[in-house]
Short mmCIF file of C-alpha atoms and ligand atoms in Angstrom, two decimals:
data_model
loop_
_atom_site.label_atom_id
_atom_site.label_comp_id
_atom_site.label_asym_id
_atom_site.label_seq_id
_atom_site.Cartn_x
_atom_site.Cartn_y
_atom_site.Cartn_z
CA MET A 1 103.01 100.57 71.76
CA THR A 2 104.50 104.07 72.18
CA HIS A 3 104.04 105.77 75.51
CA SER A 4 104.33 109.52 75.64
CA GLU A 5 104.72 110.13 79.36
CA GLN A 6 107.41 108.82 81.68
CA ILE A 7 107.06 107.42 85.17
CA ALA A 8 110.22 108.24 87.11
CA ILE A 9 111.47 105.43 89.33
CA PHE A 10 112.80 106.77 92.64
CA ASP A 11 114.64 104.07 94.54
CA THR A 12 114.94 104.41 98.31
CA THR A 13 116.52 101.03 99.08
CA LEU A 14 119.58 102.80 100.50
CA ARG A 15 117.51 105.10 102.74
CA ASP A 16 114.02 103.83 103.70
CA GLY A 17 115.12 100.26 102.99
CA GLU A 18 118.39 100.49 104.84
CA GLN A 19 116.84 102.01 107.96
CA SER A 20 114.73 98.88 108.62
CA PRO A 21 115.76 95.92 110.83
CA GLY A 22 118.28 93.50 109.29
CA CYS A 23 118.98 95.78 106.32
CA SER A 24 121.95 97.91 107.36
CA MET A 25 124.72 98.08 104.79
CA TYR A 26 128.38 99.03 104.87
CA LEU A 27 129.60 101.92 102.74
CA GLU A 28 131.16 99.67 100.08
CA GLU A 29 127.93 97.69 99.85
CA LYS A 30 125.90 100.86 99.35
CA ILE A 31 128.25 101.92 96.57
CA GLU A 32 127.91 98.50 94.92
CA MET A 33 124.12 98.71 95.19
CA ALA A 34 124.14 102.23 93.72
CA ARG A 35 126.18 100.99 90.73
CA GLN A 36 123.68 98.18 90.20
CA LEU A 37 120.71 100.57 90.54
CA GLU A 38 122.20 102.73 87.77
CA ARG A 39 122.64 99.59 85.63
CA LEU A 40 119.00 98.79 86.35
CA GLY A 41 118.05 102.25 85.09
CA VAL A 42 116.44 103.96 88.08
CA ASN A 43 116.07 107.74 87.76
CA VAL A 44 116.65 108.75 91.36
CA ILE A 45 118.67 107.04 94.08
CA GLU A 46 117.92 108.21 97.61
CA ALA A 47 121.24 107.49 99.27
CA GLY A 48 120.59 108.41 102.91
CA PHE A 49 119.58 110.88 105.58
CA PRO A 50 122.82 112.82 106.16
CA VAL A 51 121.92 114.45 109.47
CA ALA A 52 120.94 111.07 110.98
CA SER A 53 124.50 109.73 111.23
CA ASP A 54 128.04 110.20 109.91
CA GLY A 55 127.64 106.87 108.12
CA ASP A 56 124.62 108.19 106.21
CA PHE A 57 126.46 111.43 105.44
CA ARG A 58 129.43 109.52 103.99
CA ALA A 59 127.12 107.21 102.05
CA VAL A 60 125.41 110.16 100.37
CA GLN A 61 128.82 111.67 99.59
CA ALA A 62 130.14 108.42 98.13
CA VAL A 63 127.02 107.64 96.08
CA SER A 64 127.06 111.24 94.79
CA GLU A 65 130.60 110.75 93.52
CA GLU A 66 129.78 107.34 92.06
CA CYS A 67 126.55 108.03 90.14
CA LYS A 68 126.81 109.09 86.53
CA SER A 69 123.27 109.03 85.20
CA ALA A 70 120.93 108.90 88.20
CA THR A 71 119.87 111.86 90.31
CA VAL A 72 121.08 111.44 93.89
CA ALA A 73 118.67 112.46 96.64
CA ALA A 74 119.41 113.17 100.29
CA LEU A 75 116.68 113.30 102.91
CA CYS A 76 116.34 116.04 105.52
CA ARG A 77 113.71 117.38 107.89
CA THR A 78 112.31 120.86 107.30
CA ILE A 79 115.03 122.23 109.56
CA VAL A 80 117.60 124.53 108.02
CA GLU A 81 120.61 122.78 109.65
CA ASP A 82 119.38 119.46 108.17
CA VAL A 83 119.08 121.07 104.76
CA TYR A 84 122.70 122.34 104.97
CA ARG A 85 123.93 118.89 105.95
CA ALA A 86 122.09 117.28 103.02
CA ALA A 87 123.42 119.93 100.64
CA GLU A 88 126.99 119.39 101.88
CA ALA A 89 126.72 115.61 101.41
CA LEU A 90 125.41 116.11 97.86
CA ARG A 91 128.14 118.58 96.85
CA LYS A 92 129.76 116.26 94.31
CA ALA A 93 126.54 114.90 92.80
CA ARG A 94 126.11 115.55 89.09
CA LYS A 95 122.35 115.76 89.61
CA PRO A 96 121.58 116.53 93.27
CA ARG A 97 118.12 116.57 94.82
CA ILE A 98 117.30 117.72 98.33
CA HIS A 99 114.31 115.85 99.73
CA THR A 100 112.79 117.58 102.71
CA PHE A 101 109.83 116.32 104.72
CA VAL A 102 107.52 117.23 107.56
CA ALA A 103 104.48 115.49 108.98
CA THR A 104 101.08 116.96 108.20
CA SER A 105 98.62 114.75 110.11
CA ASP A 106 97.14 116.11 113.34
CA ILE A 107 98.29 113.04 115.25
CA HIS A 108 101.93 113.64 114.21
CA LEU A 109 101.68 117.39 114.80
CA GLU A 110 100.26 116.96 118.29
CA TYR A 111 102.25 114.01 119.62
CA LYS A 112 105.48 113.90 117.63
CA LEU A 113 106.29 117.42 116.43
CA LYS A 114 104.33 119.37 119.04
CA LYS A 115 103.78 122.06 116.42
CA THR A 116 100.73 123.90 115.16
CA ARG A 117 99.60 123.74 111.55
CA ALA A 118 100.81 127.34 111.07
CA GLU A 119 104.27 126.45 112.38
CA VAL A 120 104.53 123.53 109.95
CA LEU A 121 103.63 125.86 107.08
CA ARG A 122 106.43 128.24 108.14
CA MET A 123 108.97 125.41 108.48
CA THR A 124 108.05 124.14 105.02
CA LYS A 125 108.60 127.52 103.41
CA THR A 126 111.91 128.23 105.18
CA ALA A 127 113.42 124.81 104.50
CA ILE A 128 112.47 124.74 100.82
CA ARG A 129 113.79 128.24 100.23
CA ALA A 130 117.07 127.24 101.88
CA ALA A 131 117.23 124.04 99.81
CA ARG A 132 116.69 125.92 96.54
CA ASN A 133 119.95 127.81 97.20
CA PHE A 134 121.78 124.49 96.76
CA ALA A 135 119.75 122.41 94.33
CA ASP A 136 117.45 123.01 91.37
CA GLU A 137 115.51 119.90 92.29
CA VAL A 138 113.79 120.06 95.65
CA GLU A 139 111.32 117.39 96.67
CA PHE A 140 108.90 117.99 99.50
CA SER A 141 107.08 115.17 101.34
CA ALA A 142 104.00 115.58 103.54
CA GLU A 143 104.66 112.71 105.93
CA ASP A 144 101.54 110.73 106.93
CA ALA A 145 99.65 112.44 104.10
CA THR A 146 97.01 109.73 103.93
CA ARG A 147 95.88 110.45 107.51
CA SER A 148 96.04 114.22 107.09
CA ASP A 149 93.26 116.70 106.47
CA ILE A 150 93.08 117.02 102.68
CA ASP A 151 92.55 120.81 102.69
CA TYR A 152 95.55 121.24 104.96
CA ILE A 153 97.76 119.06 102.73
CA CYS A 154 96.80 121.25 99.78
CA GLU A 155 97.71 124.33 101.80
CA VAL A 156 101.11 122.87 102.74
CA PHE A 157 101.75 121.79 99.14
CA ASP A 158 100.77 125.28 97.86
CA THR A 159 103.31 126.76 100.27
CA ALA A 160 105.93 124.24 99.12
CA VAL A 161 105.41 125.06 95.44
CA ASP A 162 105.54 128.81 96.10
CA ALA A 163 108.81 128.32 97.99
CA GLY A 164 110.32 126.43 95.04
CA ALA A 165 109.57 122.69 95.44
CA THR A 166 109.74 120.86 92.10
CA VAL A 167 108.41 117.50 93.30
CA LEU A 168 105.49 117.00 95.71
CA ASN A 169 105.59 113.61 97.36
CA ILE A 170 102.47 112.06 98.91
CA PRO A 171 103.54 109.34 101.33
CA ASP A 172 101.27 106.67 102.73
CA THR A 173 103.64 106.51 105.68
CA VAL A 174 101.75 103.91 107.67
CA GLY A 175 100.39 101.85 104.76
CA TYR A 176 96.81 102.78 105.64
CA THR A 177 95.20 103.96 102.44
CA LEU A 178 93.17 102.04 99.84
CA PRO A 179 93.63 102.35 96.07
CA THR A 180 90.45 104.32 95.28
CA GLU A 181 90.93 106.63 98.24
CA PHE A 182 94.58 107.25 97.37
CA ALA A 183 93.72 107.95 93.74
CA HIS A 184 91.26 110.57 94.96
CA LEU A 185 93.96 112.23 97.08
CA VAL A 186 96.37 112.36 94.13
CA GLU A 187 93.67 113.74 91.83
CA THR A 188 92.83 116.43 94.38
CA VAL A 189 96.47 117.53 94.69
CA LYS A 190 96.80 117.53 90.91
CA LYS A 191 93.68 119.63 90.44
CA LYS A 192 93.94 122.01 93.39
CA VAL A 193 97.70 122.48 93.72
CA VAL A 194 99.58 121.49 90.60
CA GLY A 195 97.37 122.42 87.67
CA ASP A 196 99.69 123.20 84.78
CA LYS A 197 102.70 124.13 86.93
CA PRO A 198 105.94 122.26 86.14
CA VAL A 199 105.73 120.21 89.33
CA THR A 200 105.85 116.41 89.51
CA ILE A 201 103.53 114.46 91.79
CA SER A 202 105.25 111.56 93.50
CA VAL A 203 103.95 108.80 95.76
CA HIS A 204 105.65 106.76 98.45
CA CYS A 205 103.66 103.78 99.73
CA HIS A 206 104.27 101.45 102.64
CA ASN A 207 103.00 97.91 102.67
CA ASP A 208 101.33 97.44 106.06
CA LEU A 209 98.13 96.15 104.43
CA GLY A 210 99.94 94.57 101.49
CA LEU A 211 98.68 97.38 99.22
CA ALA A 212 101.82 99.41 98.51
CA VAL A 213 102.08 98.40 94.85
CA ALA A 214 98.32 98.56 94.22
CA ASN A 215 98.17 102.03 95.77
CA SER A 216 101.16 103.22 93.70
CA LEU A 217 99.52 101.98 90.50
CA ALA A 218 96.24 103.70 91.43
CA ALA A 219 98.25 106.88 91.99
CA ILE A 220 99.87 106.65 88.55
CA THR A 221 96.45 106.36 86.98
CA ALA A 222 95.39 109.45 88.95
CA GLY A 223 98.35 111.58 87.83
CA ALA A 224 101.49 110.66 89.81
CA ARG A 225 104.56 110.62 87.58
CA GLN A 226 107.15 109.47 90.11
CA VAL A 227 106.90 106.35 92.28
CA GLU A 228 109.13 105.65 95.24
CA CYS A 229 110.02 102.05 95.89
CA THR A 230 112.70 99.64 97.09
CA VAL A 231 114.34 96.50 95.75
CA ASN A 232 112.65 93.39 97.20
CA GLY A 233 110.18 95.76 98.88
CA ILE A 234 112.40 96.21 101.94
CA GLY A 235 111.64 99.13 104.26
CA GLU A 236 110.11 100.18 107.54
CA ARG A 237 107.83 97.51 109.10
CA ALA A 238 106.15 95.60 106.23
CA GLY A 239 108.31 97.48 103.74
CA ASN A 240 107.88 99.87 100.84
CA ALA A 241 106.37 99.28 97.41
CA SER A 242 108.48 96.67 95.67
CA LEU A 243 110.36 98.08 92.69
CA GLU A 244 110.28 94.85 90.71
CA GLU A 245 106.53 94.36 91.21
CA LEU A 246 105.73 97.94 90.22
CA VAL A 247 107.91 97.86 87.14
CA MET A 248 106.61 94.50 85.93
CA ALA A 249 102.99 95.49 86.57
CA CYS A 250 103.62 98.50 84.32
CA ALA A 251 105.35 96.31 81.71
CA VAL A 252 102.88 93.42 81.67
CA ARG A 253 99.80 95.66 81.85
CA ALA A 254 101.02 98.42 79.56
CA ASP A 255 97.58 98.18 77.96
CA LYS A 256 96.13 99.77 81.12
CA ILE A 257 99.16 101.72 82.36
CA PRO A 258 100.40 103.40 79.18
CA TYR A 259 103.54 105.13 80.44
CA PHE A 260 107.20 104.35 79.89
CA ASN A 261 110.08 104.05 82.32
CA THR A 262 113.81 103.58 81.90
CA ILE A 263 114.21 100.28 83.75
CA ASP A 264 116.08 97.43 82.08
CA THR A 265 113.84 94.65 83.39
CA THR A 266 116.49 91.97 82.76
CA GLN A 267 118.43 93.56 85.62
CA LEU A 268 115.61 93.03 88.14
CA TYR A 269 116.64 89.57 89.28
CA PRO A 270 120.39 90.33 89.47
CA THR A 271 119.57 93.45 91.53
CA SER A 272 117.34 91.47 93.88
CA GLN A 273 120.03 88.80 94.29
CA LEU A 274 122.70 91.41 95.00
CA LEU A 275 120.59 93.00 97.73
CA SER A 276 119.81 89.60 99.29
CA SER A 277 123.52 88.82 99.41
CA ILE A 278 124.21 92.11 101.22
CA ILE A 279 121.45 92.28 103.86
CA SER A 280 120.56 89.60 106.36
CA PHE A 281 117.57 88.08 104.57
CA GLY A 282 116.37 87.17 101.10
CA VAL A 283 112.85 87.16 99.70
CA GLN A 284 110.22 84.53 100.46
CA PRO A 285 110.02 81.72 97.86
CA ASN A 286 106.64 82.87 96.56
CA LYS A 287 107.65 86.55 96.23
CA ALA A 288 106.32 87.91 92.93
CA ILE A 289 108.89 88.41 90.15
CA VAL A 290 112.06 87.50 92.06
CA GLY A 291 111.10 84.66 94.44
CA ARG A 292 112.54 81.17 93.90
CA ASN A 293 109.10 79.83 92.95
CA ALA A 294 107.98 82.82 90.85
CA PHE A 295 108.50 80.81 87.67
CA ALA A 296 108.39 77.28 89.09
CA HIS A 297 105.63 74.88 88.10
CA GLU A 298 105.01 71.66 89.94
CA ALA A 299 101.42 70.57 89.24
CA GLY A 300 101.29 68.18 86.28
CA ILE A 301 98.66 70.11 84.34
CA HIS A 302 100.64 73.33 84.76
CA GLN A 303 103.90 71.68 83.76
CA HIS A 304 102.35 70.22 80.64
CA GLY A 305 100.87 73.62 79.76
CA VAL A 306 104.10 75.51 80.29
CA LEU A 307 106.10 73.01 78.29
CA SER A 308 103.60 73.23 75.42
CA ASN A 309 103.48 77.03 75.53
CA PRO A 310 104.80 79.06 78.48
CA LEU A 311 101.98 81.63 77.97
CA CYS A 312 99.54 79.04 79.36
CA TYR A 313 100.71 79.80 82.90
CA GLU A 314 103.28 82.61 82.60
CA ILE A 315 102.34 86.25 82.03
CA MET A 316 105.99 87.21 81.58
CA THR A 317 109.05 85.16 80.79
CA PRO A 318 111.72 84.46 83.41
CA GLU A 319 114.27 85.83 80.93
CA SER A 320 112.45 89.19 80.80
CA VAL A 321 113.27 89.78 84.47
CA GLY A 322 116.72 88.24 84.30
CA VAL A 323 115.88 84.84 85.83
CA PRO A 324 118.04 82.28 84.02
CA SER A 325 115.25 79.91 82.87
CA ASN A 326 111.93 78.57 84.02
CA ASP A 327 112.22 76.16 86.85
CA ILE A 328 110.21 72.96 86.62
CA VAL A 329 110.24 71.37 90.09
CA LEU A 330 109.70 67.64 89.99
CA GLY A 331 107.56 66.26 92.77
CA LYS A 332 104.53 64.09 93.33
CA HIS A 333 102.27 66.44 91.36
CA SER A 334 104.42 66.34 88.24
CA GLY A 335 103.25 64.69 85.06
CA ARG A 336 104.89 62.54 82.35
CA HIS A 337 105.63 65.54 80.13
CA ALA A 338 107.70 67.30 82.75
CA LEU A 339 109.55 64.08 83.55
CA HIS A 340 110.27 63.43 79.89
CA SER A 341 111.43 67.00 79.37
CA ARG A 342 113.81 66.83 82.36
CA TYR A 343 115.38 63.66 80.97
CA GLU A 344 115.82 65.37 77.62
CA GLU A 345 117.51 68.33 79.33
CA MET A 346 119.83 65.82 81.02
CA GLY A 347 120.60 64.37 77.60
CA TYR A 348 118.53 61.14 77.63
CA GLN A 349 115.98 60.02 75.04
CA PHE A 350 113.23 57.51 75.86
CA ASP A 351 110.32 56.25 73.82
CA SER A 352 106.82 56.47 75.20
CA ASN A 353 106.77 52.87 76.57
CA GLU A 354 109.97 53.52 78.45
CA ILE A 355 108.62 56.79 79.84
CA THR A 356 105.45 55.03 81.02
CA GLU A 357 107.57 52.50 82.90
CA ILE A 358 109.89 55.13 84.40
CA TYR A 359 106.92 57.31 85.29
CA SER A 360 105.33 54.63 87.50
CA LYS A 361 108.64 54.28 89.39
CA PHE A 362 108.84 58.06 89.63
CA VAL A 363 105.33 58.36 91.13
CA ALA A 364 106.12 55.68 93.72
CA LEU A 365 109.35 57.47 94.64
CA ALA A 366 107.73 60.91 94.76
CA ASP A 367 105.15 59.56 97.21
CA ARG A 368 107.96 58.70 99.62
CA LYS A 369 110.37 61.55 98.91
CA LYS A 370 109.59 65.28 98.96
CA ASN A 371 112.22 66.49 96.51
CA ILE A 372 113.31 64.53 93.48
CA TYR A 373 116.83 65.28 92.31
CA ASP A 374 118.60 64.36 89.07
CA GLN A 375 120.41 61.51 90.89
CA ASP A 376 117.02 59.99 91.71
CA LEU A 377 116.03 60.17 88.06
CA LEU A 378 119.25 58.42 87.09
CA ALA A 379 118.52 55.68 89.62
CA ILE A 380 115.04 54.86 88.29
CA MET A 381 115.76 54.88 84.55
CA PRO A 382 117.09 52.00 82.45
CA SER A 383 120.86 52.29 81.98
CA ARG A 384 121.67 54.43 78.99
CA VAL A 385 124.52 56.59 77.70
CA PRO A 386 123.52 60.28 77.45
CA ALA A 387 122.87 61.37 73.85
CA ALA A 388 125.56 64.04 73.91
CA VAL A 389 128.22 61.56 75.04
CA ALA A 390 127.08 58.81 72.63
CA ALA A 391 127.35 61.22 69.67
O1 KIV B 401 107.24 106.97 104.82
C1 KIV B 401 107.49 108.19 104.78
O2 KIV B 401 106.64 109.04 105.03
C2 KIV B 401 108.85 108.58 104.42
C3 KIV B 401 109.06 110.03 104.12
C4 KIV B 401 110.30 110.54 104.74
C5 KIV B 401 109.03 110.24 102.63
O3 KIV B 401 109.72 107.75 104.28
ZN1 ZN B 402 108.82 105.73 104.01
#
């Protein structure tokens, strides 16, 4: 299938991901992650928030020098000094992007910013104009967009576009929205603000209700052409939309999401593993795409099905996401087929009478023991020289 339009993948693992508990990274680690993200094929790497700390400033500088193909983005508030700091950190980037943001919801304006709506409009205009002196690509985010007044967001976005913003980002900062509602917001911005202007609509979803990926997909269908996400879904609180889930949803359901992206999906698992080795936690075993059990089958019926044809229970192959091979876990729910297949992988051949006999020992053992290892299988089988050695 040929897809005419591209969805840009904006990775914020090094910024929104890194700022969450247990996820801080040293400079060298950020550089290593940035290299891997380029190998993966992301279009934009958000490398930090330069005004927040010297460490973030240096990270943006270093990633800017390192990246060859990806655009490097630096975050800043709609404050001119922040914009200068971001611009300075991005000086050596081949493709720099300044990403400036301000909250637009009444609750943030009243309690956090203590600003009026008119003041936020002025800040937006001034910051974007300043940013355009340093970068051709300027992204503007309306923080807490999903809890903001829709007419006001459109007004702020109109101001941003007039001032020179090239990307309008709609964040679901607190992970509050629902797919249909979010799609409506994106459609409204597309119709009322963007029209046929050369401006990209982006979305940035948090996962507080477990909907970050679903909301991002709904947004694509409604007109967003950039999605912001993180490896393993790390990020503030319950995290950001998971890059690997988004990309594989687009790949597996290309029939319904007919857009292309530049991700090499076989790099998804290596990227996930690299991040887990850097930060202080990995993913849960049942995490979609990259979890230890994502391609593991234990129930006998499932194992038989997968061994006969993986499509019975797998909608994508482990190889397509860079997982070495499918992982049949032997346990008390496993059937004869899986047992036989494991012996064959270990290099042993048995006829069906022998397998029946071994299988009854296996079931008795599996009732007593949670995990069955290859040594256990060796112990319950008749003595035999492995085929490879015998030959
Ligand atoms: O969640 C959020 O609103 C953000 C913005 C800075 C884009 O991270
Ligand atoms: Zn965020």
